[in-house]
Amino acid sequence: MEKRILGLDPGLAILGFGAILVKTTETTGARDAVTSLAVAANNSGNSQAKPMSESVQLLDFGVIQTPARTEMGTRLCTIYDDLHILMEQWQPHLVAIEKLFFYRMSSTITVAQARGVLMLVLAQCNVPMLEFTPAQIKQALTGYGNADKYEVQQAVARELDLDYIPKPDDAADALAVALTAWFHQS
C-alpha cells in the first residue's frame, strides 16, 4: 500500500513544499510466520493480523516564490495556482502544514493570508490536513522540542536516506512537516 504525503511550510515570499511516499509492505520474515499463523488459525478458528513494515522515500521538494514588489492579490494568486499544480502532480492522500508561529505581527498577517489560500486549495481538492507546531516537528524528528534548524535538517536527510540536506531551508522544513505527519500516522 502506498500513501503520498505533502508537507507545506507556509509563507508569502517563499512557501516550502516536500512530497514523500510511504510504502507499507508485509515484512519478509513475517510472511512465513503469517502462513504458520494462518494454518494455526484455520485449525483453531482464531485470526491473526499480518505484521507490516513501512518505508519512506523522497518524491519532490522545492519552493513557491512570489516577488516582494508584486501586488498582494497577485502573490496570493501565484500561490493558489502553483499549489493546485502540486496537488494535481502528486495527488497526496494527506497534507501536513506547519502551524502559524507568531513572532512579528507584520509577517504573521501575510503568512496567515498565504495559509488561508493553502487551506482553500486543500478544501477544494478535498484532501485531509494535519497541522503541527514547530515544537511538535522538532520533537518528532530529533526527540527534542527545542532542537535547532540544523539538527532538524540533519534528521530529514537521515530519515530520507539522503547524503545531502535539502535546500532551500523552506523546502527542508516542508519535508520535516511531511515526515512528522508520517510519524503521527504510524
Coordinates of N, CA and C in Angstrom, one line a residue:
M1 N 0.8 -1.2 0.0 CA 0.0 0.0 0.0 C 0.9 1.2 0.0
E2 N 0.5 2.3 -0.7 CA 1.3 3.5 -0.8 C 0.4 4.7 -0.4
K3 N 1.1 5.6 0.3 CA 0.5 6.9 0.7 C 1.4 8.0 0.4
R4 N 0.9 9.0 -0.3 CA 1.7 10.2 -0.6 C 1.3 11.3 0.4
I5 N 2.3 11.9 1.0 CA 2.1 13.0 2.0 C 2.8 14.2 1.5
L6 N 2.1 15.3 1.4 CA 2.7 16.6 1.0 C 2.8 17.5 2.3
G7 N 4.1 17.9 2.5 CA 4.3 18.8 3.6 C 4.4 20.3 3.1
L8 N 3.9 21.2 3.9 CA 3.9 22.6 3.4 C 4.5 23.5 4.6
D9 N 5.4 24.4 4.3 CA 5.9 25.4 5.2 C 5.4 26.7 4.7
P10 N 4.3 27.2 5.2 CA 3.6 28.4 4.7 C 4.5 29.7 4.8
G11 N 4.3 30.5 3.7 CA 5.0 31.8 3.7 C 4.5 32.5 2.5
L12 N 4.6 33.8 2.5 CA 4.1 34.6 1.4 C 5.2 34.7 0.3
A13 N 6.4 35.1 0.7 CA 7.5 35.3 -0.2 C 8.1 33.9 -0.6
I14 N 8.2 33.0 0.3 CA 8.7 31.6 0.0 C 7.8 30.6 0.7
L15 N 7.2 29.8 0.0 CA 6.4 28.7 0.6 C 7.1 27.4 0.2
G16 N 7.5 26.7 1.3 CA 8.2 25.4 1.0 C 7.3 24.2 0.9
F17 N 7.7 23.3 0.0 CA 6.9 22.1 -0.1 C 7.8 20.9 -0.2
G18 N 7.3 19.7 0.3 CA 8.0 18.5 0.2 C 7.1 17.3 0.1
A19 N 7.3 16.4 -0.8 CA 6.4 15.3 -1.0 C 7.2 14.0 -0.7
I20 N 6.5 13.1 0.0 CA 7.1 11.8 0.4 C 6.2 10.7 0.0
L21 N 6.7 9.5 -0.2 CA 5.9 8.3 -0.4 C 6.2 7.3 0.7
V22 N 5.1 6.9 1.4 CA 5.2 5.9 2.4 C 4.7 4.6 1.9
K23 N 5.5 3.6 1.9 CA 5.1 2.3 1.4 C 5.0 1.3 2.6
T24 N 3.8 0.7 2.7 CA 3.6 -0.3 3.7 C 3.6 -1.7 3.0
T25 N 4.5 -2.5 3.5 CA 4.6 -3.9 3.0 C 4.6 -4.9 4.1
E26 N 4.3 -6.1 3.6 CA 4.4 -7.3 4.5 C 5.9 -7.5 4.8
T27 N 6.3 -7.7 6.0 CA 7.7 -7.9 6.3 C 8.1 -9.3 5.8
T28 N 9.4 -9.4 5.4 CA 9.9 -10.6 4.7 C 9.8 -11.8 5.6
G29 N 10.3 -11.7 6.8 CA 10.3 -12.8 7.8 C 8.9 -13.1 8.3
A30 N 8.1 -12.1 8.2 CA 6.7 -12.2 8.7 C 5.8 -13.1 7.8
R31 N 6.2 -13.2 6.5 CA 5.4 -14.0 5.5 C 5.3 -15.4 6.0
D32 N 6.4 -16.0 6.4 CA 6.4 -17.4 6.9 C 5.6 -17.5 8.2
A33 N 5.8 -16.5 9.1 CA 5.1 -16.5 10.3 C 3.6 -16.4 10.1
V34 N 3.2 -15.5 9.1 CA 1.8 -15.3 8.8 C 1.2 -16.6 8.3
T35 N 2.0 -17.3 7.4 CA 1.5 -18.5 6.8 C 1.3 -19.6 7.9
S36 N 2.2 -19.6 8.9 CA 2.1 -20.5 10.0 C 0.9 -20.2 10.9
L37 N 0.7 -18.9 11.1 CA -0.4 -18.4 11.9 C -1.7 -18.7 11.2
A38 N -1.7 -18.5 9.9 CA -3.0 -18.8 9.1 C -3.4 -20.3 9.2
V39 N -2.4 -21.2 9.1 CA -2.7 -22.6 9.3 C -3.2 -22.9 10.6
A40 N -2.5 -22.3 11.7 CA -3.0 -22.5 13.0 C -4.4 -21.9 13.2
A41 N -4.6 -20.7 12.6 CA -5.9 -20.1 12.7 C -7.0 -20.9 12.1
N42 N -6.7 -21.6 11.0 CA -7.7 -22.4 10.3 C -8.0 -23.6 11.2
N43 N -7.0 -24.1 11.9 CA -7.3 -25.2 12.8 C -8.0 -24.9 14.1
S44 N -7.8 -23.6 14.6 CA -8.3 -23.2 15.9 C -9.5 -22.2 15.8
G45 N -9.7 -21.7 14.6 CA -10.8 -20.7 14.5 C -10.3 -19.3 14.9
N46 N -9.1 -19.1 15.3 CA -8.6 -17.7 15.6 C -8.0 -17.0 14.4
S47 N -8.0 -15.7 14.4 CA -7.4 -15.0 13.3 C -6.3 -14.1 13.8
Q48 N -5.2 -13.8 13.1 CA -4.1 -13.0 13.4 C -3.9 -11.9 12.4
A49 N -3.4 -10.7 12.8 CA -3.1 -9.7 11.9 C -1.7 -9.9 11.3
K50 N -1.5 -9.5 10.0 CA -0.3 -9.6 9.4 C 0.7 -8.6 9.8
P51 N 1.9 -8.9 10.2 CA 2.9 -7.9 10.6 C 3.3 -7.1 9.3
M52 N 3.4 -5.8 9.5 CA 3.6 -4.9 8.3 C 4.9 -4.0 8.7
S53 N 5.5 -3.6 7.6 CA 6.7 -2.6 7.8 C 6.5 -1.5 6.8
E54 N 7.0 -0.3 7.2 CA 6.9 0.9 6.4 C 8.2 1.4 6.0
S55 N 8.2 2.0 4.8 CA 9.4 2.7 4.4 C 9.0 4.0 3.8
V56 N 9.9 4.9 3.7 CA 9.6 6.3 3.1 C 10.6 6.6 2.1
Q57 N 10.2 7.3 1.1 CA 11.1 7.8 0.1 C 10.7 9.2 -0.4
L58 N 11.7 10.0 -0.8 CA 11.5 11.3 -1.3 C 10.9 11.3 -2.7
L59 N 9.9 12.1 -2.9 CA 9.3 12.3 -4.2 C 9.8 13.6 -4.8
D60 N 9.7 14.7 -4.1 CA 10.0 16.0 -4.6 C 10.0 17.0 -3.5
F61 N 10.8 18.1 -3.7 CA 10.8 19.2 -2.8 C 11.1 20.5 -3.5
G62 N 10.8 21.6 -3.0 CA 11.1 22.9 -3.6 C 10.3 24.0 -2.9
V63 N 10.2 25.1 -3.6 CA 9.5 26.3 -3.1 C 8.7 27.0 -4.1
I64 N 7.6 27.6 -3.7 CA 6.9 28.5 -4.5 C 7.3 29.9 -4.0
Q65 N 7.8 30.8 -5.0 CA 8.2 32.1 -4.6 C 7.3 33.1 -5.2
T66 N 7.1 34.2 -4.5 CA 6.4 35.4 -5.0 C 7.3 36.6 -4.8
P67 N 7.5 37.4 -5.8 CA 8.3 38.6 -5.7 C 7.8 39.7 -4.7
A68 N 8.6 40.2 -3.9 CA 8.2 41.2 -2.9 C 7.5 42.4 -3.4
R69 N 7.9 42.9 -4.5 CA 7.3 44.1 -5.1 C 6.0 43.9 -5.9
T70 N 5.6 42.7 -5.9 CA 4.3 42.3 -6.6 C 3.1 42.6 -5.7
E71 N 2.0 43.0 -6.3 CA 0.8 43.3 -5.5 C 0.3 42.0 -4.8
M72 N -0.2 42.2 -3.6 CA -0.6 41.1 -2.7 C -1.5 40.1 -3.3
G73 N -2.6 40.6 -4.0 CA -3.5 39.7 -4.7 C -2.8 38.8 -5.7
T74 N -1.9 39.4 -6.5 CA -1.2 38.6 -7.5 C -0.3 37.6 -6.8
R75 N 0.3 37.9 -5.7 CA 1.1 36.9 -5.0 C 0.3 35.8 -4.5
L76 N -0.9 36.1 -3.9 CA -1.8 35.0 -3.4 C -2.3 34.2 -4.6
C77 N -2.5 34.8 -5.7 CA -3.0 34.0 -6.9 C -1.9 33.0 -7.4
T78 N -0.6 33.5 -7.3 CA 0.5 32.6 -7.7 C 0.6 31.4 -6.8
I79 N 0.4 31.6 -5.5 CA 0.4 30.5 -4.5 C -0.8 29.6 -4.8
Y80 N -1.9 30.1 -5.1 CA -3.1 29.4 -5.4 C -2.9 28.5 -6.6
D81 N -2.4 29.1 -7.7 CA -2.2 28.4 -8.9 C -1.1 27.3 -8.8
D82 N 0.0 27.7 -8.2 CA 1.1 26.7 -8.1 C 0.8 25.6 -7.1
L83 N 0.0 25.9 -6.1 CA -0.4 24.8 -5.2 C -1.3 23.8 -5.9
H84 N -2.2 24.3 -6.7 CA -3.1 23.5 -7.5 C -2.3 22.6 -8.4
I85 N -1.3 23.1 -9.0 CA -0.4 22.3 -9.9 C 0.3 21.2 -9.0
L86 N 0.8 21.5 -7.8 CA 1.4 20.5 -7.0 C 0.4 19.4 -6.6
M87 N -0.8 19.8 -6.2 CA -1.9 18.9 -5.8 C -2.2 17.9 -7.0
E88 N -2.3 18.5 -8.2 CA -2.5 17.6 -9.4 C -1.4 16.7 -9.7
Q89 N -0.2 17.2 -9.6 CA 1.0 16.4 -9.9 C 1.2 15.2 -8.9
W90 N 1.1 15.5 -7.6 CA 1.4 14.5 -6.6 C 0.2 13.8 -6.0
Q91 N -1.0 14.4 -6.2 CA -2.3 13.8 -5.7 C -2.1 13.2 -4.3
P92 N -1.7 14.0 -3.3 CA -1.4 13.5 -2.0 C -2.7 12.9 -1.3
H93 N -2.5 11.9 -0.5 CA -3.5 11.4 0.3 C -3.7 12.2 1.6
L94 N -2.6 12.9 2.0 CA -2.7 13.7 3.2 C -1.7 14.9 3.0
V95 N -2.1 16.1 3.6 CA -1.2 17.2 3.5 C -1.0 17.7 5.0
A96 N 0.3 18.0 5.3 CA 0.6 18.5 6.6 C 1.2 19.9 6.5
I97 N 0.8 20.7 7.4 CA 1.1 22.1 7.4 C 1.7 22.5 8.7
E98 N 2.8 23.3 8.7 CA 3.3 23.9 9.9 C 2.3 25.0 10.4
K99 N 2.0 24.9 11.7 CA 1.1 25.9 12.3 C 1.8 27.2 12.3
L100 N 1.0 28.2 12.3 CA 1.4 29.6 12.3 C 2.2 29.9 13.6
F101 N 3.4 30.5 13.4 CA 4.2 30.9 14.5 C 4.3 32.4 14.6
F102 N 3.9 32.9 15.7 CA 3.8 34.4 15.9 C 5.2 34.9 16.4
Y103 N 5.8 35.8 15.5 CA 7.0 36.4 16.0 C 7.0 37.9 15.7
R104 N 6.5 38.3 14.5 CA 6.4 39.7 14.2 C 5.0 39.9 13.6
M105 N 4.2 40.8 14.1 CA 2.9 41.0 13.6 C 2.8 41.2 12.1
S106 N 3.6 42.0 11.5 CA 3.5 42.3 10.1 C 3.8 41.0 9.3
S107 N 4.7 40.2 9.7 CA 5.0 38.9 9.0 C 3.9 37.9 9.2
T108 N 3.3 37.9 10.4 CA 2.3 37.0 10.8 C 1.0 37.2 9.9
I109 N 0.7 38.4 9.7 CA -0.5 38.7 8.9 C -0.3 38.2 7.4
T110 N 0.8 38.4 6.8 CA 1.0 38.0 5.4 C 1.1 36.4 5.4
V111 N 1.7 35.8 6.3 CA 1.8 34.4 6.3 C 0.4 33.8 6.6
A112 N -0.4 34.4 7.4 CA -1.8 34.0 7.6 C -2.6 34.1 6.3
Q113 N -2.4 35.1 5.6 CA -3.1 35.2 4.3 C -2.7 34.1 3.3
A114 N -1.4 33.8 3.3 CA -0.9 32.6 2.4 C -1.5 31.3 2.9
R115 N -1.6 31.2 4.3 CA -2.2 29.9 4.8 C -3.6 29.8 4.5
G116 N -4.3 30.9 4.4 CA -5.7 30.9 4.0 C -5.9 30.4 2.6
V117 N -5.0 30.8 1.7 CA -5.0 30.3 0.3 C -4.7 28.8 0.3
L118 N -3.7 28.3 1.1 CA -3.4 26.9 1.2 C -4.6 26.1 1.7
M119 N -5.3 26.6 2.7 CA -6.4 25.8 3.2 C -7.6 25.8 2.2
L120 N -7.8 26.9 1.5 CA -8.8 26.9 0.4 C -8.5 25.9 -0.6
V121 N -7.3 25.8 -1.1 CA -6.9 24.8 -2.1 C -7.1 23.4 -1.6
L122 N -6.7 23.1 -0.4 CA -6.9 21.8 0.2 C -8.4 21.4 0.3
A123 N -9.2 22.4 0.7 CA -10.6 22.2 0.8 C -11.2 21.9 -0.6
Q124 N -10.8 22.6 -1.6 CA -11.2 22.4 -3.0 C -10.8 21.0 -3.5
C125 N -9.7 20.6 -3.1 CA -9.2 19.3 -3.5 C -9.7 18.1 -2.6
N126 N -10.4 18.5 -1.5 CA -10.9 17.5 -0.6 C -9.8 16.6 -0.1
V127 N -8.7 17.1 0.4 CA -7.6 16.4 0.9 C -7.5 16.6 2.4
P128 N -7.4 15.6 3.2 CA -7.3 15.8 4.7 C -6.0 16.5 5.0
M129 N -6.0 17.3 6.1 CA -4.9 18.1 6.5 C -4.6 17.9 8.0
L130 N -3.3 17.9 8.3 CA -2.9 17.9 9.7 C -2.0 19.1 9.9
E131 N -2.0 19.7 11.1 CA -1.2 20.8 11.4 C -0.3 20.5 12.6
F132 N 0.9 20.9 12.6 CA 1.9 20.7 13.6 C 2.6 22.0 14.0
T133 N 2.9 22.2 15.3 CA 3.6 23.3 15.7 C 5.1 23.1 15.5
P134 N 5.9 24.1 15.4 CA 7.4 23.9 15.2 C 7.9 23.0 16.3
A135 N 7.5 23.1 17.6 CA 8.0 22.2 18.6 C 7.6 20.8 18.4
Q136 N 6.4 20.5 17.9 CA 6.0 19.1 17.6 C 6.9 18.5 16.5
I137 N 7.2 19.3 15.5 CA 8.0 18.9 14.4 C 9.4 18.5 14.9
K138 N 10.0 19.4 15.7 CA 11.3 19.2 16.2 C 11.3 18.0 17.1
Q139 N 10.3 17.8 17.9 CA 10.2 16.7 18.8 C 10.1 15.4 18.0
A140 N 9.3 15.4 16.9 CA 9.1 14.2 16.1 C 10.4 13.7 15.4
L141 N 11.2 14.7 14.9 CA 12.4 14.4 14.1 C 13.6 14.2 15.0
T142 N 13.8 14.9 16.1 CA 15.0 14.9 16.8 C 14.8 14.3 18.2
G143 N 13.6 14.2 18.7 CA 13.3 13.8 20.1 C 13.5 14.9 21.1
Y144 N 13.6 16.2 20.5 CA 13.9 17.3 21.4 C 13.1 18.5 20.8
G145 N 12.2 19.1 21.6 CA 11.3 20.1 21.1 C 12.0 21.5 20.9
N146 N 13.2 21.6 21.4 CA 13.9 22.9 21.2 C 15.1 22.7 20.3
A147 N 15.1 21.7 19.4 CA 16.3 21.4 18.5 C 16.4 22.6 17.6
D148 N 17.7 22.8 17.2 CA 17.9 23.9 16.2 C 17.6 23.5 14.8
K149 N 17.6 24.4 13.9 CA 17.2 24.2 12.5 C 18.1 23.1 11.8
Y150 N 19.4 23.2 12.1 CA 20.4 22.3 11.5 C 20.2 20.8 12.0
E151 N 19.8 20.6 13.3 CA 19.5 19.3 13.8 C 18.3 18.7 13.1
V152 N 17.3 19.5 12.8 CA 16.1 19.1 12.1 C 16.4 18.7 10.7
Q153 N 17.3 19.6 10.0 CA 17.7 19.3 8.7 C 18.5 18.0 8.5
Q154 N 19.3 17.8 9.5 CA 20.1 16.5 9.5 C 19.2 15.3 9.7
A155 N 18.2 15.5 10.5 CA 17.2 14.4 10.7 C 16.4 14.1 9.4
V156 N 16.0 15.2 8.7 CA 15.3 15.0 7.4 C 16.2 14.2 6.5
A157 N 17.4 14.6 6.3 CA 18.4 13.9 5.4 C 18.5 12.4 5.9
R158 N 18.6 12.1 7.2 CA 18.8 10.8 7.7 C 17.5 9.9 7.4
E159 N 16.4 10.5 7.7 CA 15.1 9.7 7.6 C 14.8 9.4 6.1
L160 N 15.2 10.3 5.2 CA 15.0 10.1 3.8 C 16.2 9.4 3.1
D161 N 17.2 9.0 3.9 CA 18.4 8.4 3.4 C 19.1 9.2 2.3
L162 N 19.2 10.5 2.5 CA 19.9 11.4 1.6 C 21.3 11.7 2.1
D163 N 22.2 11.9 1.1 CA 23.6 12.2 1.5 C 23.8 13.8 1.5
Y164 N 22.7 14.5 1.5 CA 22.7 16.0 1.5 C 21.5 16.5 2.3
I165 N 21.6 17.7 2.7 CA 20.5 18.4 3.3 C 19.7 19.1 2.2
P166 N 18.4 18.9 2.1 CA 17.6 19.6 1.1 C 17.7 21.1 1.2
K167 N 17.8 21.8 0.2 CA 17.9 23.3 0.1 C 16.8 23.8 -0.8
P168 N 16.3 24.9 -0.6 CA 16.5 25.9 0.5 C 15.9 25.4 1.8
D169 N 16.1 26.1 2.8 CA 15.6 25.7 4.2 C 14.1 25.5 4.2
D170 N 13.4 26.3 3.5 CA 11.9 26.2 3.5 C 11.5 24.9 2.9
A171 N 12.2 24.3 2.0 CA 11.9 23.0 1.4 C 12.2 21.9 2.4
A172 N 13.3 22.1 3.1 CA 13.7 21.1 4.2 C 12.7 21.1 5.3
D173 N 12.2 22.3 5.6 CA 11.2 22.5 6.7 C 9.9 21.8 6.3
A174 N 9.5 21.9 5.0 CA 8.3 21.2 4.5 C 8.5 19.7 4.5
L175 N 9.6 19.2 4.2 CA 9.9 17.8 4.3 C 9.8 17.3 5.8
A176 N 10.3 18.1 6.7 CA 10.2 17.8 8.1 C 8.7 17.7 8.5
V177 N 7.9 18.6 8.0 CA 6.4 18.6 8.3 C 5.8 17.3 7.8
A178 N 6.2 16.9 6.5 CA 5.6 15.7 5.9 C 6.1 14.5 6.7
L179 N 7.3 14.4 7.2 CA 7.8 13.3 8.0 C 7.1 13.2 9.3
T180 N 6.8 14.4 9.9 CA 6.1 14.4 11.2 C 4.7 13.8 11.0
A181 N 4.1 14.1 9.9 CA 2.7 13.5 9.6 C 2.9 12.0 9.5
W182 N 3.9 11.5 8.8 CA 4.1 10.1 8.7 C 4.3 9.4 10.1
F183 N 5.1 10.0 10.9 CA 5.3 9.5 12.3 C 4.0 9.5 13.0
H184 N 3.3 10.6 12.8 CA 2.0 10.7 13.6 C 1.0 9.7 13.1
Q185 N 1.0 9.3 11.8 CA 0.1 8.3 11.3 C 0.5 6.9 11.6
S186 N 1.8 6.7 11.9 CA 2.3 5.3 12.1 C 1.8 4.7 13.5

